[in-house]
């Protein structure tokens, strides 16, 4: 990464590994100006606490207000309140990624009447069990009524 950062057109990275330690290691190697974005919803808060600059989120498609609130709170340094928002989002982060790809997010968007629950092969719609988990998580996050 350090060698890539030496190129003039590389200013940052989206990291979806979930390895929060990489944020600190890369800050040490390239400095705090190197833009690091979490690409893994579940670890976005911890990545931000370690020095990341934001998140490229999948869950924000289904819960944009909560995900934006989380980022705004972190930018303000209000980690106690951010943790409460993260607690609302955590079941949704987990449920949306039970099955691979964008399938969970597409289902959540269909529940909110924002998209059709259609995916192209080789992807398949999520299973009935995953649908239930996503709905429960959406209720927990306050996106749906029980």
JSON list of C-alpha atoms in Angstrom, two decimals:
[
{"chain": "A", "resi": 1, "resn": "UNK", "atom": "CA", "xyz": [0.00, 0.00, 0.00]},
{"chain": "A", "resi": 2, "resn": "UNK", "atom": "CA", "xyz": [2.85, 2.37, 0.80]},
{"chain": "A", "resi": 3, "resn": "UNK", "atom": "CA", "xyz": [4.29, 1.90, -2.69]},
{"chain": "A", "resi": 4, "resn": "UNK", "atom": "CA", "xyz": [0.87, 2.57, -4.23]},
{"chain": "A", "resi": 5, "resn": "UNK", "atom": "CA", "xyz": [0.47, 5.68, -2.09]},
{"chain": "A", "resi": 6, "resn": "UNK", "atom": "CA", "xyz": [3.69, 7.02, -3.59]},
{"chain": "A", "resi": 7, "resn": "UNK", "atom": "CA", "xyz": [1.88, 7.24, -6.94]},
{"chain": "A", "resi": 8, "resn": "UNK", "atom": "CA", "xyz": [0.35, 10.68, -7.48]},
{"chain": "A", "resi": 9, "resn": "UNK", "atom": "CA", "xyz": [-3.11, 9.34, -8.38]},
{"chain": "A", "resi": 10, "resn": "UNK", "atom": "CA", "xyz": [-3.52, 7.18, -5.23]},
{"chain": "A", "resi": 11, "resn": "UNK", "atom": "CA", "xyz": [-4.91, 9.18, -2.31]},
{"chain": "A", "resi": 12, "resn": "UNK", "atom": "CA", "xyz": [-6.71, 6.52, -0.31]},
{"chain": "A", "resi": 13, "resn": "UNK", "atom": "CA", "xyz": [-8.23, 3.09, -0.04]},
{"chain": "A", "resi": 14, "resn": "UNK", "atom": "CA", "xyz": [-11.52, 1.37, 0.71]},
{"chain": "A", "resi": 15, "resn": "UNK", "atom": "CA", "xyz": [-10.81, -1.54, 3.02]},
{"chain": "A", "resi": 16, "resn": "UNK", "atom": "CA", "xyz": [-13.49, -4.20, 3.39]},
{"chain": "A", "resi": 17, "resn": "UNK", "atom": "CA", "xyz": [-11.34, -6.76, 5.19]},
{"chain": "A", "resi": 18, "resn": "UNK", "atom": "CA", "xyz": [-12.79, -5.98, 8.62]},
{"chain": "A", "resi": 19, "resn": "UNK", "atom": "CA", "xyz": [-9.22, -5.85, 9.97]},
{"chain": "A", "resi": 20, "resn": "UNK", "atom": "CA", "xyz": [-9.29, -2.66, 12.03]},
{"chain": "A", "resi": 21, "resn": "UNK", "atom": "CA", "xyz": [-5.57, -2.98, 12.80]},
{"chain": "A", "resi": 22, "resn": "UNK", "atom": "CA", "xyz": [-4.83, -2.13, 9.16]},
{"chain": "A", "resi": 23, "resn": "UNK", "atom": "CA", "xyz": [-6.13, 1.40, 9.74]},
{"chain": "A", "resi": 24, "resn": "UNK", "atom": "CA", "xyz": [-3.50, 2.06, 12.41]},
{"chain": "A", "resi": 25, "resn": "UNK", "atom": "CA", "xyz": [-0.74, 0.31, 10.47]},
{"chain": "A", "resi": 26, "resn": "UNK", "atom": "CA", "xyz": [-1.47, 2.29, 7.32]},
{"chain": "A", "resi": 27, "resn": "UNK", "atom": "CA", "xyz": [-1.70, 5.57, 9.28]},
{"chain": "A", "resi": 28, "resn": "UNK", "atom": "CA", "xyz": [1.74, 4.78, 10.63]},
{"chain": "A", "resi": 29, "resn": "UNK", "atom": "CA", "xyz": [3.13, 4.00, 7.18]},
{"chain": "A", "resi": 30, "resn": "UNK", "atom": "CA", "xyz": [1.50, 6.80, 5.18]},
{"chain": "A", "resi": 31, "resn": "UNK", "atom": "CA", "xyz": [0.35, 9.36, 7.70]},
{"chain": "A", "resi": 32, "resn": "UNK", "atom": "CA", "xyz": [-3.08, 10.64, 8.71]},
{"chain": "A", "resi": 33, "resn": "UNK", "atom": "CA", "xyz": [-3.66, 12.39, 5.37]},
{"chain": "A", "resi": 34, "resn": "UNK", "atom": "CA", "xyz": [-3.94, 9.03, 3.58]},
{"chain": "A", "resi": 35, "resn": "UNK", "atom": "CA", "xyz": [-7.70, 8.58, 3.12]},
{"chain": "A", "resi": 36, "resn": "UNK", "atom": "CA", "xyz": [-8.98, 5.33, 4.53]},
{"chain": "A", "resi": 37, "resn": "UNK", "atom": "CA", "xyz": [-12.60, 4.30, 4.14]},
{"chain": "A", "resi": 38, "resn": "UNK", "atom": "CA", "xyz": [-14.24, 1.34, 5.78]},
{"chain": "A", "resi": 39, "resn": "UNK", "atom": "CA", "xyz": [-15.95, -0.89, 3.25]},
{"chain": "A", "resi": 40, "resn": "UNK", "atom": "CA", "xyz": [-17.38, -3.22, 5.88]},
{"chain": "A", "resi": 41, "resn": "UNK", "atom": "CA", "xyz": [-20.46, -1.89, 7.67]},
{"chain": "A", "resi": 42, "resn": "UNK", "atom": "CA", "xyz": [-20.03, -3.84, 10.89]},
{"chain": "A", "resi": 43, "resn": "UNK", "atom": "CA", "xyz": [-16.59, -2.36, 11.59]},
{"chain": "A", "resi": 44, "resn": "UNK", "atom": "CA", "xyz": [-17.19, 1.18, 10.37]},
{"chain": "A", "resi": 45, "resn": "UNK", "atom": "CA", "xyz": [-17.40, 2.67, 13.87]},
{"chain": "A", "resi": 46, "resn": "UNK", "atom": "CA", "xyz": [-14.25, 0.93, 15.07]},
{"chain": "A", "resi": 47, "resn": "UNK", "atom": "CA", "xyz": [-12.42, 1.88, 11.87]},
{"chain": "A", "resi": 48, "resn": "UNK", "atom": "CA", "xyz": [-13.39, 5.50, 12.40]},
{"chain": "A", "resi": 49, "resn": "UNK", "atom": "CA", "xyz": [-12.16, 5.34, 16.00]},
{"chain": "A", "resi": 50, "resn": "UNK", "atom": "CA", "xyz": [-8.85, 4.03, 14.66]},
{"chain": "A", "resi": 51, "resn": "UNK", "atom": "CA", "xyz": [-8.52, 6.94, 12.23]},
{"chain": "A", "resi": 52, "resn": "UNK", "atom": "CA", "xyz": [-10.49, 6.06, 9.10]},
{"chain": "A", "resi": 53, "resn": "UNK", "atom": "CA", "xyz": [-12.17, 8.92, 7.28]},
{"chain": "A", "resi": 54, "resn": "UNK", "atom": "CA", "xyz": [-15.58, 7.40, 6.51]},
{"chain": "A", "resi": 55, "resn": "UNK", "atom": "CA", "xyz": [-17.43, 4.38, 5.22]},
{"chain": "A", "resi": 56, "resn": "UNK", "atom": "CA", "xyz": [-18.60, 3.13, 1.86]},
{"chain": "A", "resi": 57, "resn": "UNK", "atom": "CA", "xyz": [-21.70, 1.41, 3.19]},
{"chain": "A", "resi": 58, "resn": "UNK", "atom": "CA", "xyz": [-24.09, -1.19, 1.83]},
{"chain": "A", "resi": 59, "resn": "UNK", "atom": "CA", "xyz": [-26.50, -0.90, 4.76]},
{"chain": "A", "resi": 60, "resn": "UNK", "atom": "CA", "xyz": [-26.82, 2.85, 4.13]},
{"chain": "A", "resi": 61, "resn": "UNK", "atom": "CA", "xyz": [-28.97, 1.95, 1.12]},
{"chain": "A", "resi": 62, "resn": "UNK", "atom": "CA", "xyz": [-31.63, 0.59, 3.49]},
{"chain": "A", "resi": 63, "resn": "UNK", "atom": "CA", "xyz": [-30.93, 2.80, 6.52]},
{"chain": "A", "resi": 64, "resn": "UNK", "atom": "CA", "xyz": [-29.49, 6.06, 5.17]},
{"chain": "A", "resi": 65, "resn": "UNK", "atom": "CA", "xyz": [-30.59, 8.26, 8.06]},
{"chain": "A", "resi": 66, "resn": "UNK", "atom": "CA", "xyz": [-29.12, 6.01, 10.76]},
{"chain": "A", "resi": 67, "resn": "UNK", "atom": "CA", "xyz": [-25.87, 5.45, 8.84]},
{"chain": "A", "resi": 68, "resn": "UNK", "atom": "CA", "xyz": [-25.49, 9.20, 8.23]},
{"chain": "A", "resi": 69, "resn": "UNK", "atom": "CA", "xyz": [-26.23, 9.88, 11.90]},
{"chain": "A", "resi": 70, "resn": "UNK", "atom": "CA", "xyz": [-23.54, 7.40, 12.90]},
{"chain": "A", "resi": 71, "resn": "UNK", "atom": "CA", "xyz": [-20.94, 9.12, 10.71]},
{"chain": "A", "resi": 72, "resn": "UNK", "atom": "CA", "xyz": [-21.98, 12.61, 11.87]},
{"chain": "A", "resi": 73, "resn": "UNK", "atom": "CA", "xyz": [-21.64, 11.59, 15.52]},
{"chain": "A", "resi": 74, "resn": "UNK", "atom": "CA", "xyz": [-18.19, 10.14, 14.90]},
{"chain": "A", "resi": 75, "resn": "UNK", "atom": "CA", "xyz": [-17.08, 13.29, 13.07]},
{"chain": "A", "resi": 76, "resn": "UNK", "atom": "CA", "xyz": [-18.24, 15.27, 16.13]},
{"chain": "A", "resi": 77, "resn": "UNK", "atom": "CA", "xyz": [-16.34, 12.91, 18.43]},
{"chain": "A", "resi": 78, "resn": "UNK", "atom": "CA", "xyz": [-19.51, 11.75, 20.20]},
{"chain": "A", "resi": 79, "resn": "UNK", "atom": "CA", "xyz": [-18.57, 8.08, 20.38]},
{"chain": "A", "resi": 80, "resn": "UNK", "atom": "CA", "xyz": [-20.96, 7.31, 23.24]},
{"chain": "A", "resi": 81, "resn": "UNK", "atom": "CA", "xyz": [-23.98, 8.34, 21.17]},
{"chain": "A", "resi": 82, "resn": "UNK", "atom": "CA", "xyz": [-22.46, 6.78, 18.02]},
{"chain": "A", "resi": 83, "resn": "UNK", "atom": "CA", "xyz": [-22.27, 3.46, 19.87]},
{"chain": "A", "resi": 84, "resn": "UNK", "atom": "CA", "xyz": [-26.00, 3.63, 20.59]},
{"chain": "A", "resi": 85, "resn": "UNK", "atom": "CA", "xyz": [-26.71, 4.13, 16.88]},
{"chain": "A", "resi": 86, "resn": "UNK", "atom": "CA", "xyz": [-24.31, 1.29, 16.07]},
{"chain": "A", "resi": 87, "resn": "UNK", "atom": "CA", "xyz": [-26.24, -0.94, 18.47]},
{"chain": "A", "resi": 88, "resn": "UNK", "atom": "CA", "xyz": [-29.42, -0.23, 16.47]},
{"chain": "A", "resi": 89, "resn": "UNK", "atom": "CA", "xyz": [-27.63, -1.00, 13.21]},
{"chain": "A", "resi": 90, "resn": "UNK", "atom": "CA", "xyz": [-25.64, -4.08, 14.22]},
{"chain": "A", "resi": 91, "resn": "UNK", "atom": "CA", "xyz": [-28.43, -6.65, 13.71]},
{"chain": "A", "resi": 92, "resn": "UNK", "atom": "CA", "xyz": [-29.12, -5.14, 10.28]},
{"chain": "A", "resi": 93, "resn": "UNK", "atom": "CA", "xyz": [-25.41, -5.23, 9.36]},
{"chain": "A", "resi": 94, "resn": "UNK", "atom": "CA", "xyz": [-25.35, -8.90, 10.31]},
{"chain": "A", "resi": 95, "resn": "UNK", "atom": "CA", "xyz": [-28.63, -9.88, 8.63]},
{"chain": "A", "resi": 96, "resn": "UNK", "atom": "CA", "xyz": [-27.99, -8.15, 5.31]},
{"chain": "A", "resi": 97, "resn": "UNK", "atom": "CA", "xyz": [-24.73, -10.05, 4.91]},
{"chain": "A", "resi": 98, "resn": "UNK", "atom": "CA", "xyz": [-25.97, -13.53, 5.91]},
{"chain": "A", "resi": 99, "resn": "UNK", "atom": "CA", "xyz": [-26.04, -14.35, 2.20]},
{"chain": "A", "resi": 100, "resn": "UNK", "atom": "CA", "xyz": [-23.50, -13.11, -0.36]},
{"chain": "A", "resi": 101, "resn": "UNK", "atom": "CA", "xyz": [-23.61, -10.13, -2.62]},
{"chain": "A", "resi": 102, "resn": "UNK", "atom": "CA", "xyz": [-26.21, -7.40, -2.74]},
{"chain": "A", "resi": 103, "resn": "UNK", "atom": "CA", "xyz": [-29.11, -9.80, -2.20]},
{"chain": "A", "resi": 104, "resn": "UNK", "atom": "CA", "xyz": [-29.79, -8.83, 1.41]},
{"chain": "A", "resi": 105, "resn": "UNK", "atom": "CA", "xyz": [-29.71, -5.13, 0.65]},
{"chain": "A", "resi": 106, "resn": "UNK", "atom": "CA", "xyz": [-32.01, -5.62, -2.34]},
{"chain": "A", "resi": 107, "resn": "UNK", "atom": "CA", "xyz": [-34.47, -7.47, -0.14]},
{"chain": "A", "resi": 108, "resn": "UNK", "atom": "CA", "xyz": [-34.37, -4.74, 2.53]},
{"chain": "A", "resi": 109, "resn": "UNK", "atom": "CA", "xyz": [-34.98, -2.09, -0.13]},
{"chain": "A", "resi": 110, "resn": "UNK", "atom": "CA", "xyz": [-37.92, -4.09, -1.47]},
{"chain": "A", "resi": 111, "resn": "UNK", "atom": "CA", "xyz": [-39.46, -4.18, 2.03]},
{"chain": "A", "resi": 112, "resn": "UNK", "atom": "CA", "xyz": [-39.18, -0.37, 2.07]},
{"chain": "A", "resi": 113, "resn": "UNK", "atom": "CA", "xyz": [-40.75, -0.21, -1.43]},
{"chain": "A", "resi": 114, "resn": "UNK", "atom": "CA", "xyz": [-37.58, 1.41, -2.82]},
{"chain": "A", "resi": 115, "resn": "UNK", "atom": "CA", "xyz": [-36.57, -1.39, -5.19]},
{"chain": "A", "resi": 116, "resn": "UNK", "atom": "CA", "xyz": [-37.76, -4.71, -6.52]},
{"chain": "A", "resi": 117, "resn": "UNK", "atom": "CA", "xyz": [-36.41, -7.86, -4.91]},
{"chain": "A", "resi": 118, "resn": "UNK", "atom": "CA", "xyz": [-34.76, -8.98, -8.14]},
{"chain": "A", "resi": 119, "resn": "UNK", "atom": "CA", "xyz": [-31.16, -10.01, -8.73]},
{"chain": "A", "resi": 120, "resn": "UNK", "atom": "CA", "xyz": [-29.39, -11.35, -11.79]},
{"chain": "A", "resi": 121, "resn": "UNK", "atom": "CA", "xyz": [-27.82, -14.78, -12.01]},
{"chain": "A", "resi": 122, "resn": "UNK", "atom": "CA", "xyz": [-25.60, -16.13, -10.60]},
{"chain": "A", "resi": 123, "resn": "UNK", "atom": "CA", "xyz": [-27.10, -14.35, -7.56]},
{"chain": "A", "resi": 124, "resn": "UNK", "atom": "CA", "xyz": [-30.35, -15.58, -6.06]},
{"chain": "A", "resi": 125, "resn": "UNK", "atom": "CA", "xyz": [-32.88, -13.86, -3.81]},
{"chain": "A", "resi": 126, "resn": "UNK", "atom": "CA", "xyz": [-32.25, -14.44, -0.12]},
{"chain": "A", "resi": 127, "resn": "UNK", "atom": "CA", "xyz": [-33.87, -17.38, 1.62]},
{"chain": "A", "resi": 128, "resn": "UNK", "atom": "CA", "xyz": [-37.05, -17.10, 3.69]},
{"chain": "A", "resi": 129, "resn": "UNK", "atom": "CA", "xyz": [-34.97, -17.43, 6.87]},
{"chain": "A", "resi": 130, "resn": "UNK", "atom": "CA", "xyz": [-32.75, -14.51, 5.84]},
{"chain": "A", "resi": 131, "resn": "UNK", "atom": "CA", "xyz": [-35.81, -12.46, 4.89]},
{"chain": "A", "resi": 132, "resn": "UNK", "atom": "CA", "xyz": [-37.14, -12.95, 8.43]},
{"chain": "A", "resi": 133, "resn": "UNK", "atom": "CA", "xyz": [-33.77, -11.99, 9.95]},
{"chain": "A", "resi": 134, "resn": "UNK", "atom": "CA", "xyz": [-33.61, -8.82, 7.84]},
{"chain": "A", "resi": 135, "resn": "UNK", "atom": "CA", "xyz": [-37.19, -7.88, 8.79]},
{"chain": "A", "resi": 136, "resn": "UNK", "atom": "CA", "xyz": [-36.45, -8.42, 12.51]},
{"chain": "A", "resi": 137, "resn": "UNK", "atom": "CA", "xyz": [-33.32, -6.30, 12.19]},
{"chain": "A", "resi": 138, "resn": "UNK", "atom": "CA", "xyz": [-35.24, -3.57, 10.37]},
{"chain": "A", "resi": 139, "resn": "UNK", "atom": "CA", "xyz": [-37.77, -3.50, 13.22]},
{"chain": "A", "resi": 140, "resn": "UNK", "atom": "CA", "xyz": [-34.91, -3.32, 15.75]},
{"chain": "A", "resi": 141, "resn": "UNK", "atom": "CA", "xyz": [-33.42, -0.37, 13.83]},
{"chain": "A", "resi": 142, "resn": "UNK", "atom": "CA", "xyz": [-36.77, 1.40, 13.77]},
{"chain": "A", "resi": 143, "resn": "UNK", "atom": "CA", "xyz": [-37.16, 1.11, 10.00]},
{"chain": "A", "resi": 144, "resn": "UNK", "atom": "CA", "xyz": [-40.33, -1.01, 10.25]},
{"chain": "A", "resi": 145, "resn": "UNK", "atom": "CA", "xyz": [-43.12, -1.37, 12.76]},
{"chain": "A", "resi": 146, "resn": "UNK", "atom": "CA", "xyz": [-43.32, -4.67, 14.61]}
]
